[in-house]
CSV table of C-alpha atoms in Angstrom, one decimal:
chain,number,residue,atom,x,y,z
A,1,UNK,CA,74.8,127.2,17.2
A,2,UNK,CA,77.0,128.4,20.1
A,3,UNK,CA,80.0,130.3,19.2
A,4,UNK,CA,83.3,129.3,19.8
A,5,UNK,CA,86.3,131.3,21.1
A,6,UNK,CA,88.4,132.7,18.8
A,7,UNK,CA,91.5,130.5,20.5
A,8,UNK,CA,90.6,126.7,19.2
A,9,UNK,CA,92.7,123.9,18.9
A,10,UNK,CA,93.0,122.1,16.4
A,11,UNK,CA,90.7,119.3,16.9
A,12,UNK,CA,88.2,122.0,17.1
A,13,UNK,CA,89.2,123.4,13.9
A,14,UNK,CA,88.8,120.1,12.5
A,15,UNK,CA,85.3,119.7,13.6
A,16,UNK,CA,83.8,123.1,12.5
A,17,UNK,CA,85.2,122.0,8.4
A,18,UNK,CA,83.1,119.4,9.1
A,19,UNK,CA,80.5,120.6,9.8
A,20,UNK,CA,80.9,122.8,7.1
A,21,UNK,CA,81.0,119.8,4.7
A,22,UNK,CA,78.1,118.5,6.5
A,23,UNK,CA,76.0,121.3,5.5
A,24,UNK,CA,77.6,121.5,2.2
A,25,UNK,CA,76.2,117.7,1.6
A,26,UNK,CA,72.4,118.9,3.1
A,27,UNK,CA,72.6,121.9,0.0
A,28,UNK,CA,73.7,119.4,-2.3
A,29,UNK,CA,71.5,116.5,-1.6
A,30,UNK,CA,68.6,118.8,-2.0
A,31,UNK,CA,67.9,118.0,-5.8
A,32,UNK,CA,67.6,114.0,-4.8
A,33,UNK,CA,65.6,114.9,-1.9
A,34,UNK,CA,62.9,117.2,-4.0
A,35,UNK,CA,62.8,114.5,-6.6
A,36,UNK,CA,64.8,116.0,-9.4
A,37,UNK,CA,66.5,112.0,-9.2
A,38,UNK,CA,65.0,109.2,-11.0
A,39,UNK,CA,62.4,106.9,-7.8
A,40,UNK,CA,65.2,103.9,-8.7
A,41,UNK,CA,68.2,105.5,-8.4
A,42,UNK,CA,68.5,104.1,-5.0
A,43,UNK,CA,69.0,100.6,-6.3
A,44,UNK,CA,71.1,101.5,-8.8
A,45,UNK,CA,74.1,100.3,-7.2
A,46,UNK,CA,73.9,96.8,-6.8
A,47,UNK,CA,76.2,94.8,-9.1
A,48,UNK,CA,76.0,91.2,-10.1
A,49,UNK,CA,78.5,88.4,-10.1
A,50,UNK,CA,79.7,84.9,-10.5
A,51,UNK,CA,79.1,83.2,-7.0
A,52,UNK,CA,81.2,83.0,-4.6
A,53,UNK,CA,81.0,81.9,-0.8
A,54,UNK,CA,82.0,83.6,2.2
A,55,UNK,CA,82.2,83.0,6.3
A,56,UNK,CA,80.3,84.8,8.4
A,57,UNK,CA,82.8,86.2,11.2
A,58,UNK,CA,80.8,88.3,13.7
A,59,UNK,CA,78.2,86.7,16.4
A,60,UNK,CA,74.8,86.9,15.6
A,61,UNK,CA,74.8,88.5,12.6
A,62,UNK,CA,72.1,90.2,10.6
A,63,UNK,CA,70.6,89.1,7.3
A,64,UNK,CA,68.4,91.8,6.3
A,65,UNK,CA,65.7,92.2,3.9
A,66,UNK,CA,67.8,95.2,2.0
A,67,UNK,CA,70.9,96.5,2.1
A,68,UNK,CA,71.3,98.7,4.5
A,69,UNK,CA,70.4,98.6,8.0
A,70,UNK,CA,67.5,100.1,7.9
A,71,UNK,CA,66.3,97.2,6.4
A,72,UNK,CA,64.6,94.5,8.8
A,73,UNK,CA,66.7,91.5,9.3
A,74,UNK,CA,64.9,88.1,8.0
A,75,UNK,CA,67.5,85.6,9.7
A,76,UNK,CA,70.4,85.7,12.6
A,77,UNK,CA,73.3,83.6,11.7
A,78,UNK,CA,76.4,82.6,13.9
A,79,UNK,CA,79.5,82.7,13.4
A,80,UNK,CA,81.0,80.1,11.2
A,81,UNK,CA,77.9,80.4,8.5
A,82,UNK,CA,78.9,79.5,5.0
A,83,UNK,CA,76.6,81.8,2.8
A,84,UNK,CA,76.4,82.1,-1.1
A,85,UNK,CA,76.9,85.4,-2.5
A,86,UNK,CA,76.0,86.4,-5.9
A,87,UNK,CA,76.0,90.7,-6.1
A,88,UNK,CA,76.8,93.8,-4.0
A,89,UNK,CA,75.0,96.6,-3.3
A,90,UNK,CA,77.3,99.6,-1.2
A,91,UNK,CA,79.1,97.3,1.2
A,92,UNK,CA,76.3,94.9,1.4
A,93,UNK,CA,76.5,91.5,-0.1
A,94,UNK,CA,73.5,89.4,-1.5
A,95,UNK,CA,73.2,86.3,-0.4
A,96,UNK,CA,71.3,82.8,-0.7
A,97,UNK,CA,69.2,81.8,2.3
A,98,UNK,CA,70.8,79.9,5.0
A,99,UNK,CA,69.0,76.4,5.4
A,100,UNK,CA,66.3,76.9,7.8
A,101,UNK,CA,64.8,80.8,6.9
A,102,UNK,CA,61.7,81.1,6.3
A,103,UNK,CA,58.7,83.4,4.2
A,104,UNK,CA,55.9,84.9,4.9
A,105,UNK,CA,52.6,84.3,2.8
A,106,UNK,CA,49.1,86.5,3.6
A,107,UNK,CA,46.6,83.7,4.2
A,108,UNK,CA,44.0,85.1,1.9
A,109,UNK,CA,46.4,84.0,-0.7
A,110,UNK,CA,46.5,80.2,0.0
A,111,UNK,CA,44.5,77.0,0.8
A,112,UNK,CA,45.9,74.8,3.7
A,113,UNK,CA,46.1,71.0,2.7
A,114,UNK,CA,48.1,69.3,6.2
A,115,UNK,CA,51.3,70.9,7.0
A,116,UNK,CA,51.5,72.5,3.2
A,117,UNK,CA,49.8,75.5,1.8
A,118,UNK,CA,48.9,76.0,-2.2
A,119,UNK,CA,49.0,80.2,-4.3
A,120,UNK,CA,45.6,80.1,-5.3
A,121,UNK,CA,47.1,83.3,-6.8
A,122,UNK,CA,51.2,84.4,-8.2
A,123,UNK,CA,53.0,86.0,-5.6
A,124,UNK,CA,56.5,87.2,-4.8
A,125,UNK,CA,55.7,86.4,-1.2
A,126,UNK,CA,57.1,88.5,1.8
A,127,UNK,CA,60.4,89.1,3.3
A,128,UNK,CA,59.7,87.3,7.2
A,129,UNK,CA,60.7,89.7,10.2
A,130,UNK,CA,61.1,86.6,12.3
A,131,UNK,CA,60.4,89.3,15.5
A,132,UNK,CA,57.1,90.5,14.5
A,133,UNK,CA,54.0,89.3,12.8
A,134,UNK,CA,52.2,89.6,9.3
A,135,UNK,CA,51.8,93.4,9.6
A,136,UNK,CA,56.0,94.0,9.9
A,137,UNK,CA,56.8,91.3,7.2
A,138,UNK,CA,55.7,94.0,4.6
A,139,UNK,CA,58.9,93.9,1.8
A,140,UNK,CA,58.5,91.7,-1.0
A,141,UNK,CA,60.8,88.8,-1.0
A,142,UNK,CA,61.2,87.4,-4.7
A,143,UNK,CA,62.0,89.3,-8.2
A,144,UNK,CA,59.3,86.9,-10.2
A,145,UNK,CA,56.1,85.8,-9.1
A,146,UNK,CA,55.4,82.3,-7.8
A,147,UNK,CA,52.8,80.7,-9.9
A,148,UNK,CA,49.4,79.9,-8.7
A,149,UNK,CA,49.3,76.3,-7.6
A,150,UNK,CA,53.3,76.8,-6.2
A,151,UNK,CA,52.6,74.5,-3.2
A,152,UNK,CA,54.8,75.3,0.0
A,153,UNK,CA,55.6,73.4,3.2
A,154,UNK,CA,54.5,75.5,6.7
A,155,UNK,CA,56.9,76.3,9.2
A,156,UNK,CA,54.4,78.2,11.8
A,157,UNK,CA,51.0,79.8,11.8
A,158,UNK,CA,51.1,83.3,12.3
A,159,UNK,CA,48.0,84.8,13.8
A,160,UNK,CA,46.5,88.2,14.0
A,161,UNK,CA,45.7,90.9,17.5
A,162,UNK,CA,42.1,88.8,17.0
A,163,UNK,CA,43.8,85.3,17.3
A,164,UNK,CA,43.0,84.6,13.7
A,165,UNK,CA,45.4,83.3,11.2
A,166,UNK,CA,46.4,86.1,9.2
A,167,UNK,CA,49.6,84.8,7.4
A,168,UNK,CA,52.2,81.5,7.5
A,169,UNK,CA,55.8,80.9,7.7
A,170,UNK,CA,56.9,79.2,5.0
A,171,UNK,CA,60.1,77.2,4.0
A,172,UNK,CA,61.8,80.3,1.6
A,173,UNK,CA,62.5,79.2,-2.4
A,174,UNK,CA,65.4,78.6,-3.1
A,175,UNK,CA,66.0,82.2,-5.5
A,176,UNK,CA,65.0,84.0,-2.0
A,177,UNK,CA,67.9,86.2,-1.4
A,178,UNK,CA,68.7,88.7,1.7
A,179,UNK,CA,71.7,91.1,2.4
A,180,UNK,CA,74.6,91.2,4.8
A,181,UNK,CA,77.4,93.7,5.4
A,182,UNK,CA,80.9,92.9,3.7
A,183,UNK,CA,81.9,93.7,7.1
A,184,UNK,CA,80.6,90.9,9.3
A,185,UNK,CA,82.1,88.2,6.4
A,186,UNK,CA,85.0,87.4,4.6
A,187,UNK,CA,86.0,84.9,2.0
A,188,UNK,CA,85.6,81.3,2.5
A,189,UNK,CA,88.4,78.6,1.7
A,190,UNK,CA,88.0,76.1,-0.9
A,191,UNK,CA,87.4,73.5,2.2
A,192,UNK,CA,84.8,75.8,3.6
A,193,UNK,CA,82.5,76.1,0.1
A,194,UNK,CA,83.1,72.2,-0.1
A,195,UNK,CA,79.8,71.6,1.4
A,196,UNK,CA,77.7,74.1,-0.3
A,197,UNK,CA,79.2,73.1,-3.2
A,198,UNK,CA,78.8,69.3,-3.0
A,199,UNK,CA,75.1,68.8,-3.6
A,200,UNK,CA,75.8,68.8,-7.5
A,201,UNK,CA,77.8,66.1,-7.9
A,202,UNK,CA,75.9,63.7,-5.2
A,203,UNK,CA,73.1,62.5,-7.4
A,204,UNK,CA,75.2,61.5,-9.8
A,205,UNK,CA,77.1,59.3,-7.0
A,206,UNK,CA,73.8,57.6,-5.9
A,207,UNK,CA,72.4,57.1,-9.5
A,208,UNK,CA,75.8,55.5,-10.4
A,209,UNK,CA,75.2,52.8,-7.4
A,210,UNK,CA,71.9,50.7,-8.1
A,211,UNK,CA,73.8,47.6,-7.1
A,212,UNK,CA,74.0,48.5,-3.3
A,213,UNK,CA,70.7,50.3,-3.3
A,214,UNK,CA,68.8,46.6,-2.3
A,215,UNK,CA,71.4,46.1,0.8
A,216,UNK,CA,70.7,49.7,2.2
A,217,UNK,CA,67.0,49.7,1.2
A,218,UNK,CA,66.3,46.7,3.8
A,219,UNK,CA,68.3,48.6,6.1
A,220,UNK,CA,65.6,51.5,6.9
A,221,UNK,CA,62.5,49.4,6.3
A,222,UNK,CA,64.2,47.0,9.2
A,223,UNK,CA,64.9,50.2,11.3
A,224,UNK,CA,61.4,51.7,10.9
A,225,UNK,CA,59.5,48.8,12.8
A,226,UNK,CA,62.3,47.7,15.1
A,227,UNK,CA,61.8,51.2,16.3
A,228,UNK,CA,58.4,50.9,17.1
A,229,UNK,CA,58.8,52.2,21.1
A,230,UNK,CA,59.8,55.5,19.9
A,231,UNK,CA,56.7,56.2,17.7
A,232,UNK,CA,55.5,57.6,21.5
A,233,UNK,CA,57.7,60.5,20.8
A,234,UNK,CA,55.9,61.6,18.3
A,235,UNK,CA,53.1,63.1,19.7
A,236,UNK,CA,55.3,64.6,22.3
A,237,UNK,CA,56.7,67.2,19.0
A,238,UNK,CA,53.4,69.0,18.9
A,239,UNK,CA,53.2,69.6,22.8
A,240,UNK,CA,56.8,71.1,22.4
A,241,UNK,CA,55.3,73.4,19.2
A,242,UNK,CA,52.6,74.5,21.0
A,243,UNK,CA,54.4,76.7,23.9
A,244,UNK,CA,56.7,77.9,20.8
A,245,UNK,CA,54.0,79.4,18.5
A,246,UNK,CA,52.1,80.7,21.7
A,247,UNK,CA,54.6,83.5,22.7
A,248,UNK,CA,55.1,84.5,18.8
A,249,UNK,CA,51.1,85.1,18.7
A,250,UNK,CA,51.3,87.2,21.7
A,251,UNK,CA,54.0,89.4,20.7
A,252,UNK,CA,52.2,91.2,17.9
A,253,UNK,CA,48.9,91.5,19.8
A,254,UNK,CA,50.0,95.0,21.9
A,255,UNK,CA,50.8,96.7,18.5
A,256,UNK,CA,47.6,96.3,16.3
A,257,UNK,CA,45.5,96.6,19.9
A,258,UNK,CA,47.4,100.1,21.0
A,259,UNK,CA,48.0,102.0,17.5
A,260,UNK,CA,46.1,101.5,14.2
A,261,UNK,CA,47.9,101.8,10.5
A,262,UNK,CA,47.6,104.8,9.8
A,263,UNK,CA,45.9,106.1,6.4
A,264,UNK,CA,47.8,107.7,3.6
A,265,UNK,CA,46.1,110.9,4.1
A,266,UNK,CA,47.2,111.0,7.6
A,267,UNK,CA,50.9,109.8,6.8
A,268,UNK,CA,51.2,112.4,4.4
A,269,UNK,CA,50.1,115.2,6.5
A,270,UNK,CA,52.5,114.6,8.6
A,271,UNK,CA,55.2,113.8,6.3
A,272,UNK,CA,54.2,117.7,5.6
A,273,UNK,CA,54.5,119.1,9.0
A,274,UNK,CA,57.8,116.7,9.0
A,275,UNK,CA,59.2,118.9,5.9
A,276,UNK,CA,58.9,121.8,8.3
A,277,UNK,CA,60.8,120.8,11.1
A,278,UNK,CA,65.0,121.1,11.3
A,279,UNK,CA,66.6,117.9,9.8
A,280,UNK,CA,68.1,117.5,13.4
A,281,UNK,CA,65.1,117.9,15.3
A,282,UNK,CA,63.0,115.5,12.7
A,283,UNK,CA,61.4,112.0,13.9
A,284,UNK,CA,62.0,110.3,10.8
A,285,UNK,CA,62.6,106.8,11.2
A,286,UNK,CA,58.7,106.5,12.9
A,287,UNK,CA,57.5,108.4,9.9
A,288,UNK,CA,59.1,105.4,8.2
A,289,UNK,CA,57.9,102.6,10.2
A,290,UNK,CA,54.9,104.6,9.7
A,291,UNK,CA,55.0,104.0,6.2
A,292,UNK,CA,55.7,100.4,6.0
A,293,UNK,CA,52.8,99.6,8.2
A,294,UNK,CA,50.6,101.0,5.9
A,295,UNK,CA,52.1,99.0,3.4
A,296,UNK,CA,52.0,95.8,4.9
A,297,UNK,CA,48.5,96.4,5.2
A,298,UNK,CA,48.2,96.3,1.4
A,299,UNK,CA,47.6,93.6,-0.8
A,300,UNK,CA,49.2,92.3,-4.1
A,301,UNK,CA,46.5,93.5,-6.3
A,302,UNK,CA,46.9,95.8,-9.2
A,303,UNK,CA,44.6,98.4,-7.1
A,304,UNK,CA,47.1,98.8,-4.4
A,305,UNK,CA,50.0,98.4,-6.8
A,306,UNK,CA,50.0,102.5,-7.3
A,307,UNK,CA,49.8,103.3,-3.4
A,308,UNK,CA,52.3,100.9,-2.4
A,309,UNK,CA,54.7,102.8,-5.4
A,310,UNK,CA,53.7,105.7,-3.9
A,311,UNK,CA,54.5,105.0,0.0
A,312,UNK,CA,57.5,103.4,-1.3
A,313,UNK,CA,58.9,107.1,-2.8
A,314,UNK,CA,58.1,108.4,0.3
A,315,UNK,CA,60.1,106.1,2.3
A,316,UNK,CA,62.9,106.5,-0.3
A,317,UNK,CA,62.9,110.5,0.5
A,318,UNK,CA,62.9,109.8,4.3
A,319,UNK,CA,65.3,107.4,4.4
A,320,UNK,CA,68.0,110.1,2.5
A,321,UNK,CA,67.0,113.0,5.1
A,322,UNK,CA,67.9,110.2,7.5
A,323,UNK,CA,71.0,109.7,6.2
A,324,UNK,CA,72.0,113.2,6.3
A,325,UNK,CA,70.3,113.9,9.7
A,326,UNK,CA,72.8,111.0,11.5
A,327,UNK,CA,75.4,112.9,9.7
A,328,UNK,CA,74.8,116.3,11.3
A,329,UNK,CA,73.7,114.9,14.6
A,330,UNK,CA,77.7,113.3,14.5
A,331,UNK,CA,79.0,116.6,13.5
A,332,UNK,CA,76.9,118.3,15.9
A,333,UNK,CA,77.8,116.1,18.7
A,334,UNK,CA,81.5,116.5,17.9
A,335,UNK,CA,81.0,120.5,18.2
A,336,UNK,CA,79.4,120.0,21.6
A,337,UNK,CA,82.3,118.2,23.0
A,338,UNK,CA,84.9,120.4,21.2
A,339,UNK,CA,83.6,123.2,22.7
A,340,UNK,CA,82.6,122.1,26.5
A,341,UNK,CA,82.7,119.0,28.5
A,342,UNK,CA,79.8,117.3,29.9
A,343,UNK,CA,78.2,119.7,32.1
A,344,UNK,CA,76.6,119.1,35.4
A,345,UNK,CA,72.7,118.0,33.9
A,346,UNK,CA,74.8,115.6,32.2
A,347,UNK,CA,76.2,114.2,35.0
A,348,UNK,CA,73.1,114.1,36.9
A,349,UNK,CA,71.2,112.4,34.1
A,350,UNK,CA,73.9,109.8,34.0
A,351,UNK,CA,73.3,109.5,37.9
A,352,UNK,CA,69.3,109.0,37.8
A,353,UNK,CA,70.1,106.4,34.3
A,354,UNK,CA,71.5,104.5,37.1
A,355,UNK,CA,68.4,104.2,39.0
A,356,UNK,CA,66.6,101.6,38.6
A,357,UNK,CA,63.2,103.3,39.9
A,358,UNK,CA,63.0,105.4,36.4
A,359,UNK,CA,62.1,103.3,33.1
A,360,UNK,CA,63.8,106.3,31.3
A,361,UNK,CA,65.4,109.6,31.9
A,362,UNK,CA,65.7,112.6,29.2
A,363,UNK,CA,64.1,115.8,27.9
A,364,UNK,CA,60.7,115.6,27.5
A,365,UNK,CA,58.8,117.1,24.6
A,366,UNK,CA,55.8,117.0,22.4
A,367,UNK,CA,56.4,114.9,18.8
A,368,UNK,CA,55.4,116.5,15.1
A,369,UNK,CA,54.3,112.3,14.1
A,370,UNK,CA,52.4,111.4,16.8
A,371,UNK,CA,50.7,114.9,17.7
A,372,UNK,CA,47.3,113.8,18.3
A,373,UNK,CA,45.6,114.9,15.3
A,374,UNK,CA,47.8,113.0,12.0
A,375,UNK,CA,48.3,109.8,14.2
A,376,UNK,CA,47.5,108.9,17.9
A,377,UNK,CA,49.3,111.1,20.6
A,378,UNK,CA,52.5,110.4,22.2
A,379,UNK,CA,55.5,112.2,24.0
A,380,UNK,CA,59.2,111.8,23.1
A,381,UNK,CA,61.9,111.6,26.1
A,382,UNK,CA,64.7,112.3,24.7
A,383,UNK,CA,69.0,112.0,25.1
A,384,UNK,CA,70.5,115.0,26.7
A,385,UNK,CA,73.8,113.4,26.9
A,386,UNK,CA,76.6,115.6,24.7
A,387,UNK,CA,74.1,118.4,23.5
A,388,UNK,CA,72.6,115.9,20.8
A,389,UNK,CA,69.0,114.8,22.0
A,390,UNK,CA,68.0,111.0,20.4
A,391,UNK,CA,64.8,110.0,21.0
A,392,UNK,CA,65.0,107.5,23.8
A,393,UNK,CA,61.6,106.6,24.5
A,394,UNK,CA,57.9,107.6,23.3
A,395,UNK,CA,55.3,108.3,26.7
A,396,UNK,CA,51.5,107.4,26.3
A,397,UNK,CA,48.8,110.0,27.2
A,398,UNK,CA,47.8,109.1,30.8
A,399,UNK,CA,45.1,110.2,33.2
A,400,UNK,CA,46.3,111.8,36.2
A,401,UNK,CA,50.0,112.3,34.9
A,402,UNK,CA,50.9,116.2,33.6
A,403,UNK,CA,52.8,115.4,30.7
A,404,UNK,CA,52.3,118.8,29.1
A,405,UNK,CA,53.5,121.0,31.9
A,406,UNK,CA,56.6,119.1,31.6
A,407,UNK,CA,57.7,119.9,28.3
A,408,UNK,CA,60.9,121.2,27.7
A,409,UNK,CA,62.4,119.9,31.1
A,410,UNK,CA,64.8,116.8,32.2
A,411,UNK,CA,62.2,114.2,33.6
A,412,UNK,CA,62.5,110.5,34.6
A,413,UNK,CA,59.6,108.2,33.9
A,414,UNK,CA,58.1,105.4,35.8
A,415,UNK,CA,55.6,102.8,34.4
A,416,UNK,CA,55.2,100.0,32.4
A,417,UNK,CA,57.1,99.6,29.5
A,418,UNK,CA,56.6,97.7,26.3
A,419,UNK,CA,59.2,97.9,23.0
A,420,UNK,CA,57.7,98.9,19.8
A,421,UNK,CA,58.5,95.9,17.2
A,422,UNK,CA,57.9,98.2,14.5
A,423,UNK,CA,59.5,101.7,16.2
A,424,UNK,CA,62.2,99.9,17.5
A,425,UNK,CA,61.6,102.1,20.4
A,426,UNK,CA,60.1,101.5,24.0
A,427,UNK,CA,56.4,102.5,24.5
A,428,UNK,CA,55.4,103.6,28.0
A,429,UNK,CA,52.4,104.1,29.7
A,430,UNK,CA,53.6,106.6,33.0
A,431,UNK,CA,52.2,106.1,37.0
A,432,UNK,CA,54.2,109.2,37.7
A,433,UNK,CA,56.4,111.5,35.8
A,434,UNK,CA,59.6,113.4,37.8
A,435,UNK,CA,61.2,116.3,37.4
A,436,UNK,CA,65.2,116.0,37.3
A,437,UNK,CA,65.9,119.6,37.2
A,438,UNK,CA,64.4,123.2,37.4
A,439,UNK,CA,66.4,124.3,34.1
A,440,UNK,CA,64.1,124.7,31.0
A,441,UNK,CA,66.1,124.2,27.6
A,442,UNK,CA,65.8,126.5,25.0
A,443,UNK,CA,65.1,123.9,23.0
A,444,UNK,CA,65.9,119.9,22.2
A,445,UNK,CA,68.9,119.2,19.6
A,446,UNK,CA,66.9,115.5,18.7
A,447,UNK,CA,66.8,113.3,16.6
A,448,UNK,CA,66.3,109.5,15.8
């Protein structure tokens, strides 16, 4: 770390006790992160209560499979949304599905009857990632199994890389329940619960009314047949499906057809070489989407019960040396700008960001996940920008382009680009790789 002058202010003073605490909380998390910790201590937090409602305030917020953001949201409500609430977990709230969310179900698990499909098996179902496919819907969604024979109305095929069904989108049970920061909600008004609320008593309104059920009932079987002209718009709803299921097919396609899940052997060797590399400089949320791939490629059988547990402790590890490495990456960014400015690579990065010729512009360097030998190869390009280097981008391996012999330097990138669905991260295969500047660092300060 580079030394500062003995003359610092006070804001500097302030930053180096922090990261002093910083490294403090890496010595002391080291018993959860060894195992020394009990696998479901991370969920011990999560407290139940009486329901209550609440009002979503923020735009397009996030209902995520887990709480935390890690987790993979499974619906995007506006502002205005009425949700039920019935526990807490560490600032996140969980919630009842808004009207409208769906589920995922493996389609080895059902039989199709029309626009239904019937467990020939229990299942929990999955937790739908409404952005990706069958492959990154991997959490389990419910507490107790469906029963075999649960029968449950389609919402969308979901297809494979191959084209073939691999999965549907079902309507979610109602017991489906998601998580959403305390911080994008706050309590609802009695008026504002009202409607979520008022289902209960409005059976007992139209049981009490048989009298007036004859009048009304002519009422809609006049309406169907007086309405005969727009029957013709009927077929026109399937014409109008068909362009919407077409671009979600398509969108997992690159994935499967570029990277394969990896194996448990290989994930684990380089969850190994991970263990050997600086919290700051570790790529550990791919390891983690690593992970999940390889257990949405699992099934619910007791066979795969154990390696799921097991991939799941994993992710439970790497998720805490996450944790800890956004906290050092703060602190370490905070000692950069305490001790200098930007400097002038900075500034000249920030300049080329600008130019719309380069798909991205950072540090280039070789990656411990994707090395070529645990799982395929790939590049990082990472952030230069206050000493603290992010991973911006991942580079493909690409015939006639030096990757290699630009390791270590400032580079911008031109090619195609595609965004990783499960990485979160764009993917991109170079025509020609630049060199920014003839200063070699001494090393990248990354992280992700």
């Amino acid at each position: 770390m580079k030394t500062i002058p003995h003359r610092r202010s006070g804001s500097a003073r302030a930053v180096l006790a922090l990261a002093g605490a910083c490294r403090a909380t890496m010595i002391l998390a080291a018993p959860a992160a060894i195992g020394i910790f009990p696998a479901g201590a991370a969920y011990a937090e999560f407290v139940a209560s009486e329901p209550y409602y609440v009002v979503v305030t923020g735009d397009e917020v996030n209902i995520r499979c887990g709480a935390g953001s890690v987790w993979y949201p499974v619906a995007t409500v506006p502002a205005g949304t009425v949700l039920k609430v019935d526990g807490a977990d560490q600032g996140w709230l969980r919630v009842a599905y808004p009207e409208g969310a769906g589920a995922m179900v493996r389609a080895s698990d059902v039989t199709v009857s029309g626009g239904s499909v019937t467990l020939t098996q229990p299942s929990r179902l999955l937790a739908n990632n409404p952005k990706g496919g069958l492959s990154e819907s991997w959490r389990p969604l419910l507490d107790q199994e469906l029963a075999a024979g649960t029968t449950l109305r389609v919402l969308e095929e979901v297809r494979d890389g191959s084209g073939e069904v691999s999965g549907f989108r079902v309507a979610a049970p109602s017991d489906a329940r998601g998580f959403v920061s305390e911080r994008s909600v706050r309590p609802a008004t009695e008026a504002e619960a009202a409607p979520l609320r008022g289902p209960m008593p409005k059976p007992v309104e139209t049981a009490a009314a048989p009298e007036t059920s004859g009048a009304p009932a002519a009422q809609p079987q006049t309406t169907p047949p007086a309405e005969t002209p727009p029957a013709e718009a009927t077929p026109a709803a399937p014409v109008e499906l068909t362009p919407v299921v077409t671009p979600v097919e398509t969108r997992p396609e690159p994935a499967p057809a570029q990277r394969a899940v990896g194996t448990l052997n290989q994930l684990n060797a380089a969850f190994e070489a991970l263990k050997r590399v600086p919290t700051e400089d570790a790529e550990i949320q791919p390891l983690i989407s690593e992970y999940t791939r390889f257990m949405s490629s699992l099934s619910d059988s007791a066979a795969d019960s154990g390696f799921r547990r097991y991939a799941e402790s994993r992710v439970e590890l790497l998720r805490a040396r996450l944790e800890l490495q956004s906290q050092l990456l703060a602190v370490k960014e905070a000692e950069a700008f305490a001790a200098r400015g930007f400097d002038q690579i900075t500034q000249s990065v920030r300049q080329m960001q600008a130019n719309p010729l380069y798909k991205v512009v950072g540090r280039l360097g070789a990656s411990t996940v994707y090395n070529g030998q645990n799982l395929p190869q790939m590049f990082r390009v990472q952030s230069v920008e206050g000493g603290v280097g992010r991973t911006l981008a991942y580079v493909l391996p690409t015939d006639g382009v030096d990757l290699a012999g630009k390791i270590g330097f400032i580079v911008g990138v031109v090619g195609d680009s595609r965004t990783d669905v499960v990485l979160g991260l764009p993917i991109i295969e170079p025509k020609r790789v630049d060199l920014l500047t003839t200063v070699q660092g001494t090393g990248p300060s990354e992280g992700q």
